[in-house]
CSV table of C-alpha atoms and ligand atoms in Angstrom, one decimal:
chain,number,residue,atom,x,y,z
A,1,MET,CA,0.1,0.1,0.0
A,2,PRO,CA,1.5,3.2,-1.1
A,3,THR,CA,1.7,5.8,1.8
A,4,THR,CA,0.0,9.3,1.7
A,5,VAL,CA,2.4,12.1,2.8
A,6,ASN,CA,2.3,15.9,3.1
A,7,ALA,CA,4.0,17.9,0.4
A,8,TYR,CA,3.9,21.3,-1.4
A,9,ALA,CA,3.1,21.3,-5.0
A,10,ALA,CA,2.9,23.7,-8.0
A,11,PRO,CA,-0.7,23.5,-9.7
A,12,SER,CA,0.6,25.0,-12.9
A,13,ALA,CA,3.3,27.2,-14.3
A,14,THR,CA,1.7,30.4,-13.0
A,15,GLU,CA,0.1,29.7,-9.7
A,16,PRO,CA,1.9,29.7,-6.4
A,17,LEU,CA,2.9,26.3,-4.7
A,18,ILE,CA,0.3,25.0,-2.3
A,19,ALA,CA,0.0,22.3,0.4
A,20,THR,CA,-1.3,18.9,-0.6
A,21,THR,CA,-0.7,15.4,-0.3
A,22,ILE,CA,1.2,12.7,-2.5
A,23,GLU,CA,1.6,8.9,-2.6
A,24,ARG,CA,4.9,7.4,-1.9
A,25,ARG,CA,5.4,3.8,-3.1
A,26,ASP,CA,6.0,1.0,-0.8
A,27,THR,CA,9.6,0.5,0.4
A,28,GLY,CA,10.8,-2.3,-2.0
A,29,GLU,CA,13.5,-4.6,-1.4
A,30,ASN,CA,16.5,-2.3,-2.5
A,31,ASP,CA,14.5,1.0,-1.1
A,32,VAL,CA,15.1,3.0,1.7
A,33,LEU,CA,12.2,5.3,3.3
A,34,ILE,CA,13.5,8.6,4.5
A,35,ALA,CA,11.8,10.8,6.8
A,36,ILE,CA,12.9,14.2,5.2
A,37,ARG,CA,14.3,16.9,7.6
A,38,TYR,CA,15.2,19.7,5.4
A,39,ALA,CA,14.8,20.4,1.6
A,40,GLY,CA,16.8,23.1,-0.3
A,41,ILE,CA,15.3,25.6,-2.8
A,42,CYS,CA,17.4,25.4,-5.9
A,43,HIS,CA,16.7,27.8,-8.7
A,44,SER,CA,16.1,24.7,-10.8
A,45,ASP,CA,12.9,24.0,-9.0
A,46,ILE,CA,11.7,27.5,-9.9
A,47,HIS,CA,12.7,27.0,-13.8
A,48,LEU,CA,11.0,23.6,-13.7
A,49,VAL,CA,7.5,24.6,-12.1
A,50,ARG,CA,7.3,27.7,-14.1
A,51,GLY,CA,7.8,25.7,-17.3
A,52,ASP,CA,11.3,27.4,-18.5
A,53,TRP,CA,12.6,24.0,-19.8
A,54,GLY,CA,9.4,22.7,-21.4
A,55,PRO,CA,6.1,21.0,-20.5
A,56,VAL,CA,5.4,19.8,-16.9
A,57,THR,CA,2.8,17.4,-15.6
A,58,TYR,CA,1.1,19.2,-12.8
A,59,PRO,CA,0.7,19.2,-10.0
A,60,GLN,CA,4.5,18.9,-9.5
A,61,VAL,CA,6.4,18.5,-6.4
A,62,VAL,CA,9.9,19.7,-6.7
A,63,GLY,CA,13.1,19.7,-4.4
A,64,HIS,CA,16.3,17.8,-5.0
A,65,GLU,CA,18.3,18.9,-2.1
A,66,ILE,CA,17.1,16.5,0.4
A,67,ALA,CA,18.4,15.7,3.8
A,68,GLY,CA,16.9,13.1,6.3
A,69,GLU,CA,17.0,10.0,8.4
A,70,VAL,CA,16.2,6.5,7.3
A,71,VAL,CA,13.1,5.2,8.9
A,72,GLU,CA,12.6,2.0,7.0
A,73,VAL,CA,14.9,-0.2,5.0
A,74,GLY,CA,13.9,-2.8,2.4
A,75,SER,CA,14.8,-6.7,2.7
A,76,ALA,CA,17.8,-6.5,0.4
A,77,VAL,CA,19.1,-3.3,1.5
A,78,THR,CA,23.0,-3.7,2.8
A,79,LYS,CA,24.0,0.0,2.7
A,80,PHE,CA,21.8,1.8,5.0
A,81,ALA,CA,20.1,1.0,8.3
A,82,VAL,CA,17.4,2.8,10.3
A,83,GLY,CA,18.4,6.0,11.9
A,84,ASP,CA,21.2,6.8,9.4
A,85,ARG,CA,21.7,10.3,8.3
A,86,VAL,CA,21.2,10.4,4.6
A,87,GLY,CA,20.9,12.8,1.6
A,88,VAL,CA,19.3,12.7,-1.8
A,89,GLY,CA,20.3,15.0,-4.8
A,90,CYS,CA,19.1,15.4,-8.3
A,91,MET,CA,18.8,11.7,-9.4
A,92,VAL,CA,17.1,8.7,-8.0
A,93,ASN,CA,17.8,6.0,-10.7
A,94,SER,CA,19.7,5.5,-14.1
A,95,CYS,CA,19.8,2.6,-16.6
A,96,ARG,CA,23.0,1.2,-14.8
A,97,GLU,CA,23.9,-0.5,-18.1
A,98,CYS,CA,25.2,2.2,-20.5
A,99,GLU,CA,28.8,2.9,-21.0
A,100,ASN,CA,28.5,6.1,-18.9
A,101,CYS,CA,26.8,4.3,-16.1
A,102,LEU,CA,29.2,1.3,-16.1
A,103,ALA,CA,31.9,4.2,-15.8
A,104,GLY,CA,30.4,5.2,-12.6
A,105,MET,CA,29.0,8.6,-14.0
A,106,GLU,CA,25.0,7.9,-13.7
A,107,ASN,CA,24.5,11.6,-14.1
A,108,TYR,CA,25.5,11.3,-17.6
A,109,CYS,CA,23.4,8.2,-18.2
A,110,LEU,CA,23.1,7.9,-22.0
A,111,LYS,CA,19.3,6.9,-21.6
A,112,GLY,CA,18.8,9.9,-19.2
A,113,ASN,CA,19.1,9.4,-15.4
A,114,THR,CA,15.8,9.4,-13.5
A,115,GLN,CA,15.4,13.0,-12.0
A,116,THR,CA,14.4,13.1,-8.5
A,117,TYR,CA,11.2,15.3,-9.7
A,118,SER,CA,9.3,15.7,-13.1
A,119,SER,CA,10.8,12.5,-14.4
A,120,VAL,CA,9.3,9.1,-15.6
A,121,ASP,CA,10.0,6.5,-12.8
A,122,ARG,CA,10.3,3.0,-13.4
A,123,ASP,CA,6.6,2.3,-12.5
A,124,GLY,CA,5.6,4.9,-15.1
A,125,THR,CA,4.7,7.7,-12.6
A,126,ILE,CA,6.0,11.0,-12.4
A,127,THR,CA,8.8,11.4,-9.8
A,128,GLN,CA,7.9,13.8,-6.9
A,129,GLY,CA,10.4,15.9,-5.1
A,130,GLY,CA,11.7,16.7,-1.9
A,131,TYR,CA,9.2,19.3,-0.8
A,132,SER,CA,7.5,16.7,1.4
A,133,THR,CA,7.7,14.7,4.6
A,134,HIS,CA,9.0,11.5,3.1
A,135,VAL,CA,10.8,9.9,0.1
A,136,VAL,CA,11.4,6.5,-1.1
A,137,VAL,CA,14.6,6.0,-2.9
A,138,ASP,CA,16.9,2.9,-4.2
A,139,GLN,CA,19.8,2.5,-1.8
A,140,ASP,CA,22.2,2.9,-4.6
A,141,PHE,CA,21.4,6.7,-5.2
A,142,VAL,CA,21.4,7.6,-1.5
A,143,LEU,CA,23.9,9.5,0.1
A,144,ARG,CA,25.6,9.4,3.4
A,145,ILE,CA,25.7,12.7,5.6
A,146,PRO,CA,28.8,13.1,7.7
A,147,GLU,CA,28.3,13.5,11.3
A,148,ALA,CA,30.2,17.0,11.1
A,149,ILE,CA,27.2,18.3,8.7
A,150,PRO,CA,24.1,19.2,10.2
A,151,TYR,CA,20.8,18.2,8.2
A,152,GLU,CA,19.9,21.8,7.2
A,153,ALA,CA,23.4,22.4,6.0
A,154,ALA,CA,23.8,19.2,4.0
A,155,ALA,CA,20.7,19.7,2.1
A,156,PRO,CA,22.1,22.4,-0.4
A,157,LEU,CA,25.3,20.3,-0.8
A,158,LEU,CA,23.3,17.7,-2.6
A,159,CYS,CA,22.7,19.9,-5.7
A,160,ALA,CA,24.5,23.1,-5.5
A,161,GLY,CA,27.5,21.7,-3.8
A,162,ILE,CA,28.1,18.7,-6.2
A,163,THR,CA,27.2,20.9,-9.1
A,164,THR,CA,30.1,23.0,-8.4
A,165,TYR,CA,32.3,20.6,-6.9
A,166,SER,CA,32.3,18.3,-9.8
A,167,PRO,CA,33.7,21.0,-12.4
A,168,LEU,CA,36.2,22.3,-10.1
A,169,ALA,CA,37.4,18.9,-9.5
A,170,HIS,CA,37.3,17.9,-13.3
A,171,TRP,CA,39.2,21.2,-14.3
A,172,ASN,CA,41.7,21.0,-11.5
A,173,ALA,CA,41.0,23.9,-9.5
A,174,GLY,CA,43.7,24.0,-7.0
A,175,PRO,CA,46.9,25.9,-5.9
A,176,GLY,CA,48.5,27.8,-8.6
A,177,LYS,CA,45.0,28.2,-10.5
A,178,LYS,CA,42.9,31.4,-10.8
A,179,VAL,CA,39.1,30.4,-10.7
A,180,ALA,CA,36.4,33.2,-11.5
A,181,VAL,CA,33.0,32.3,-10.2
A,182,VAL,CA,30.2,34.2,-12.0
A,183,GLY,CA,27.1,34.9,-9.9
A,184,LEU,CA,27.0,34.7,-6.2
A,185,GLY,CA,23.9,32.7,-5.3
A,186,GLY,CA,23.2,29.3,-4.1
A,187,LEU,CA,25.7,27.6,-6.5
A,188,GLY,CA,28.0,30.4,-6.8
A,189,HIS,CA,28.6,30.7,-3.1
A,190,LEU,CA,29.5,27.2,-2.6
A,191,ALA,CA,31.7,27.3,-5.6
A,192,VAL,CA,33.7,29.9,-3.9
A,193,LYS,CA,34.0,28.3,-0.6
A,194,ILE,CA,34.9,24.8,-2.4
A,195,ALA,CA,37.6,26.5,-4.9
A,196,ALA,CA,39.1,28.2,-1.9
A,197,ALA,CA,39.1,25.1,0.2
A,198,LYS,CA,40.8,23.4,-2.9
A,199,GLY,CA,43.4,26.1,-2.7
A,200,ALA,CA,42.6,27.9,-5.8
A,201,GLU,CA,43.0,31.9,-6.1
A,202,VAL,CA,39.2,32.8,-6.4
A,203,THR,CA,37.5,35.8,-7.7
A,204,VAL,CA,33.9,36.7,-7.6
A,205,LEU,CA,32.3,38.3,-10.6
A,206,SER,CA,28.9,39.7,-9.4
A,207,GLN,CA,26.4,42.0,-10.8
A,208,SER,CA,27.5,44.7,-8.3
A,209,LEU,CA,29.6,45.2,-5.1
A,210,SER,CA,26.6,44.5,-2.7
A,211,LYS,CA,27.9,41.2,-1.5
A,212,GLN,CA,31.5,42.0,-1.5
A,213,ALA,CA,32.1,41.5,2.1
A,214,ASP,CA,30.4,38.2,2.0
A,215,GLY,CA,32.4,37.0,-1.0
A,216,LEU,CA,35.7,37.9,0.4
A,217,ALA,CA,34.5,36.0,3.8
A,218,PHE,CA,33.7,32.8,1.7
A,219,GLY,CA,37.4,32.6,0.7
A,220,ALA,CA,37.5,35.0,-2.5
A,221,LYS,CA,40.7,36.9,-3.0
A,222,ASP,CA,39.1,39.6,-5.4
A,223,TYR,CA,35.5,40.6,-6.0
A,224,TYR,CA,34.5,42.7,-9.0
A,225,ALA,CA,31.3,44.1,-10.5
A,226,THR,CA,30.3,43.0,-14.0
A,227,SER,CA,28.1,46.3,-14.3
A,228,ASP,CA,31.4,48.1,-14.4
A,229,PRO,CA,32.8,47.8,-17.9
A,230,ALA,CA,36.5,48.7,-16.7
A,231,THR,CA,36.3,45.0,-15.0
A,232,PHE,CA,36.5,43.3,-18.4
A,233,THR,CA,39.7,45.2,-19.5
A,234,GLU,CA,41.3,44.7,-16.1
A,235,LEU,CA,40.6,41.1,-16.1
A,236,ALA,CA,41.3,40.2,-19.7
A,237,ASN,CA,43.4,36.9,-20.2
A,238,THR,CA,43.4,36.3,-16.4
A,239,PHE,CA,41.6,32.9,-15.6
A,240,ASP,CA,42.4,29.3,-15.6
A,241,LEU,CA,38.6,28.3,-15.2
A,242,ILE,CA,35.5,30.3,-15.0
A,243,ILE,CA,32.5,28.7,-13.4
A,244,ASN,CA,29.4,30.5,-14.8
A,245,THR,CA,26.1,29.9,-12.4
A,246,VAL,CA,23.9,32.6,-13.8
A,247,SER,CA,20.4,31.4,-14.4
A,248,SER,CA,19.9,33.9,-17.1
A,249,ALA,CA,20.8,34.1,-20.7
A,250,ASP,CA,20.8,38.0,-20.4
A,251,LEU,CA,24.6,38.1,-20.2
A,252,ASP,CA,27.4,38.8,-22.8
A,253,LEU,CA,29.3,35.4,-22.8
A,254,ASN,CA,32.0,36.5,-25.1
A,255,ALA,CA,33.0,39.2,-22.8
A,256,TYR,CA,33.4,36.6,-20.2
A,257,LEU,CA,35.4,34.3,-22.4
A,258,SER,CA,37.8,37.2,-23.0
A,259,LEU,CA,39.0,36.8,-19.5
A,260,LEU,CA,40.2,33.3,-19.7
A,261,ARG,CA,44.1,33.1,-20.2
A,262,LEU,CA,45.8,30.5,-22.4
A,263,ASP,CA,43.9,27.0,-22.4
A,264,GLY,CA,41.3,28.4,-20.0
A,265,THR,CA,38.1,27.1,-19.7
A,266,LEU,CA,34.6,28.6,-19.4
A,267,VAL,CA,32.2,25.9,-17.7
A,268,ASN,CA,28.5,26.8,-17.6
A,269,VAL,CA,26.4,25.3,-14.9
A,270,GLY,CA,23.8,27.9,-15.1
A,271,ALA,CA,20.7,26.4,-16.8
A,272,PRO,CA,18.9,29.5,-18.8
A,273,ALA,CA,15.9,28.7,-21.0
A,274,GLN,CA,17.5,30.5,-24.0
A,275,PRO,CA,20.5,29.7,-26.0
A,276,LEU,CA,23.7,31.3,-25.2
A,277,PRO,CA,25.4,33.1,-28.2
A,278,VAL,CA,29.1,32.1,-28.5
A,279,SER,CA,31.5,33.6,-30.8
A,280,VAL,CA,33.9,31.3,-32.3
A,281,PHE,CA,36.4,34.1,-32.4
A,282,ALA,CA,36.1,34.4,-28.6
A,283,LEU,CA,37.6,30.8,-28.6
A,284,PHE,CA,40.3,31.3,-31.0
A,285,GLY,CA,42.2,33.6,-28.9
A,286,ASN,CA,44.1,31.6,-26.2
A,287,ARG,CA,42.8,28.4,-27.5
A,288,ARG,CA,39.9,28.7,-24.9
A,289,SER,CA,37.2,26.0,-24.2
A,290,PHE,CA,33.3,26.8,-23.5
A,291,ALA,CA,32.0,23.6,-21.7
A,292,GLY,CA,29.0,22.5,-19.6
A,293,SER,CA,28.7,20.3,-16.5
A,294,GLY,CA,25.9,18.7,-15.0
A,295,ILE,CA,25.5,17.8,-11.3
A,296,GLY,CA,28.1,14.8,-10.4
A,297,SER,CA,27.9,11.1,-10.0
A,298,ILE,CA,26.9,9.4,-6.7
A,299,ALA,CA,30.6,8.6,-6.0
A,300,GLU,CA,31.7,12.1,-6.6
A,301,THR,CA,28.8,13.4,-4.3
A,302,GLN,CA,29.9,11.3,-1.6
A,303,GLU,CA,33.3,12.5,-2.2
A,304,MET,CA,32.1,15.9,-2.1
A,305,LEU,CA,30.2,15.5,1.2
A,306,ASP,CA,33.2,14.2,2.8
A,307,PHE,CA,35.5,16.8,1.5
A,308,CYS,CA,33.1,19.3,2.8
A,309,ALA,CA,33.1,17.8,6.3
A,310,GLU,CA,36.8,17.6,6.2
A,311,HIS,CA,37.3,21.2,5.3
A,312,GLY,CA,34.4,22.7,7.0
A,313,VAL,CA,32.5,23.9,4.1
A,314,ALA,CA,29.1,24.6,4.6
A,315,PRO,CA,26.3,26.7,2.8
A,316,GLU,CA,25.0,30.0,4.1
A,317,ILE,CA,21.4,29.1,4.7
A,318,GLU,CA,18.2,30.7,5.6
A,319,VAL,CA,15.8,28.2,7.2
A,320,ILE,CA,12.1,28.7,6.2
A,321,GLY,CA,8.7,27.2,6.8
A,322,ALA,CA,6.7,25.9,3.8
A,323,GLU,CA,4.2,28.8,3.8
A,324,GLN,CA,7.3,31.1,2.9
A,325,ILE,CA,8.4,29.0,-0.4
A,326,ASN,CA,6.6,31.5,-2.7
A,327,ASP,CA,8.2,34.4,-1.1
A,328,ALA,CA,11.5,32.6,-1.3
A,329,TYR,CA,11.0,32.1,-4.9
A,330,GLU,CA,10.5,35.7,-5.6
A,331,ARG,CA,13.7,36.6,-3.7
A,332,VAL,CA,15.8,34.1,-5.6
A,333,LEU,CA,14.5,35.5,-8.7
A,334,ARG,CA,15.6,39.0,-7.6
A,335,SER,CA,18.9,37.7,-6.8
A,336,ASP,CA,18.0,38.5,-3.0
A,337,VAL,CA,18.9,35.1,-1.7
A,338,ARG,CA,21.7,35.0,1.2
A,339,TYR,CA,22.6,32.3,0.0
A,340,ARG,CA,20.4,29.3,-0.1
A,341,PHE,CA,16.8,29.0,1.5
A,342,VAL,CA,16.1,25.6,3.1
A,343,ILE,CA,12.7,24.3,4.0
A,344,ASP,CA,12.1,22.9,7.6
A,345,ALA,CA,10.3,19.7,6.6
A,346,LYS,CA,8.2,19.7,9.7
A,347,THR,CA,6.1,22.6,8.2
A,348,PHE,CA,4.8,20.5,5.2
B,1,NAP,P1,20.8,31.5,-7.7
B,1,NAP,O1,20.7,31.4,-6.2
B,1,NAP,O2,19.5,32.5,-8.3
B,1,NAP,O3,22.2,32.3,-8.3
B,1,NAP,C1,22.3,32.9,-9.5
B,1,NAP,C2,23.1,34.2,-9.5
B,1,NAP,O4,23.3,34.6,-10.6
B,1,NAP,C3,22.2,35.2,-8.7
B,1,NAP,O5,22.3,35.3,-7.4
B,1,NAP,C4,23.1,36.4,-9.3
B,1,NAP,O6,24.1,36.6,-8.6
B,1,NAP,C5,23.4,36.0,-10.6
B,1,NAP,N1,22.4,36.4,-11.9
B,1,NAP,C6,21.0,36.4,-11.6
B,1,NAP,N2,20.5,36.8,-13.0
B,1,NAP,C7,21.4,37.5,-13.4
B,1,NAP,C8,21.5,38.3,-14.7
B,1,NAP,N3,20.5,38.6,-15.4
B,1,NAP,N4,23.0,38.8,-15.0
B,1,NAP,C9,23.9,38.4,-14.3
B,1,NAP,N5,23.9,37.6,-13.2
B,1,NAP,C10,22.6,37.2,-12.8
B,1,NAP,O7,20.6,30.1,-8.5
B,1,NAP,P2,21.2,28.8,-8.2
B,1,NAP,O8,20.3,28.1,-7.7
B,1,NAP,O9,22.7,29.1,-7.7
B,1,NAP,O10,21.1,28.2,-9.7
B,1,NAP,C11,22.2,29.1,-10.8
B,1,NAP,C12,21.8,28.2,-12.2
B,1,NAP,O11,22.3,27.0,-12.2
B,1,NAP,C13,20.1,28.0,-12.5
B,1,NAP,O12,20.0,28.3,-13.8
B,1,NAP,C14,20.0,26.4,-12.1
B,1,NAP,O13,19.0,26.0,-13.0
B,1,NAP,C15,21.3,26.0,-12.6
B,1,NAP,N6,21.8,24.6,-12.2
B,1,NAP,C16,22.4,23.9,-12.9
B,1,NAP,C17,22.7,22.4,-12.4
B,1,NAP,C18,23.6,21.8,-13.3
B,1,NAP,O14,23.7,20.5,-13.0
B,1,NAP,N7,24.2,22.4,-14.3
B,1,NAP,C19,22.4,22.1,-11.2
B,1,NAP,C20,21.7,23.0,-10.4
B,1,NAP,C21,21.5,24.3,-10.8
B,1,NAP,P3,24.8,38.1,-8.6
B,1,NAP,O15,23.9,39.0,-7.9
B,1,NAP,O16,26.1,37.9,-7.5
B,1,NAP,O17,25.3,38.7,-9.7
B,2,ZN,ZN1,19.5,22.0,-8.3
B,3,ZN,ZN1,22.9,4.6,-18.2
């Protein structure tokens, strides 16, 4: 018998999220049932419920930054026990047999991984995300939260943390490397903290200097306003790596590419609905690369959680009740987030 649980759902692309109930499947033999403690609000939740990325089946519960406690395990579960502190990120399954899955990179599953929300699940239902009290997830897609990380701080690491950790690791952010982070929001502030913890020299490129003191406190060495044209002349040919977290396509990408030094790479993790115009001439100079990166594998997500525990990296969070979700969305859209909203699941 599926269990009915409280949740907050979007009824349509244009209406506010509302309190509702959803059905969670029975705990299967490989599943764990998680009592959710906290769920982070990612900008992707807003893109998705508002239809930015295409049609959605409503009502839809979003949320893919989930932290909670195991309250039941299936008969074949070996990795987790009741009482364990666990997390769930952006994906809950993958095909497990394609080249990328076999290489341990389920996030790049060639058949498309099963996303935590708004994906067709194995049983044909649409997955419903973490803005709810409980979730049932296959043990292979569940992460272990280190003791040093409180539940509410763990939640944003499950998407914002891994999405920035993965490209920083892949493109070798570390001592001697100059890394720029564009946009000091949920992803951006964790990118700054993680890159600094890896030993890179970090610069924030923000729309204004209003968050400069924060950026420097998070570990950045420099902080520039992109509204000032002088920033682009002063920083030309400077960075080995630029992580672009901006959620809008309304940004002159070629100007940012001009800031890369020889063999530098600009990695887009921001996911705007509209295409970004790239001039090949901006890539010819300095043999520059323009790349993308999507979340991270399960193994790398565990590595990231352990890294954050070891290095004391934690997100700056504002804990809210479920009734504040719609206001929080408006604040995220106004770039007025400091720096991640996290919903207390007791309020669903
Ligand atoms: P967020 O908290 O809203 O942060 C985005 C930041 O971008 C803002 O705080 C703002 O920083 C800057 N910004 C916003 N609009 C801008 C504009 N028009 N021009 C210049 N800068 C602007 O969002 P988030 O949760 O970090 O997510 C960021 C993006 O990453 C979203 O598109 C999300 O869907 C995507 N995402 C992708 C992945 C992936 O796997 N690739 C995973 C998670 C999220 P300043 O005020 O400092 O300029
Ligand atoms: Zn996300
Ligand atoms: Zn696969």
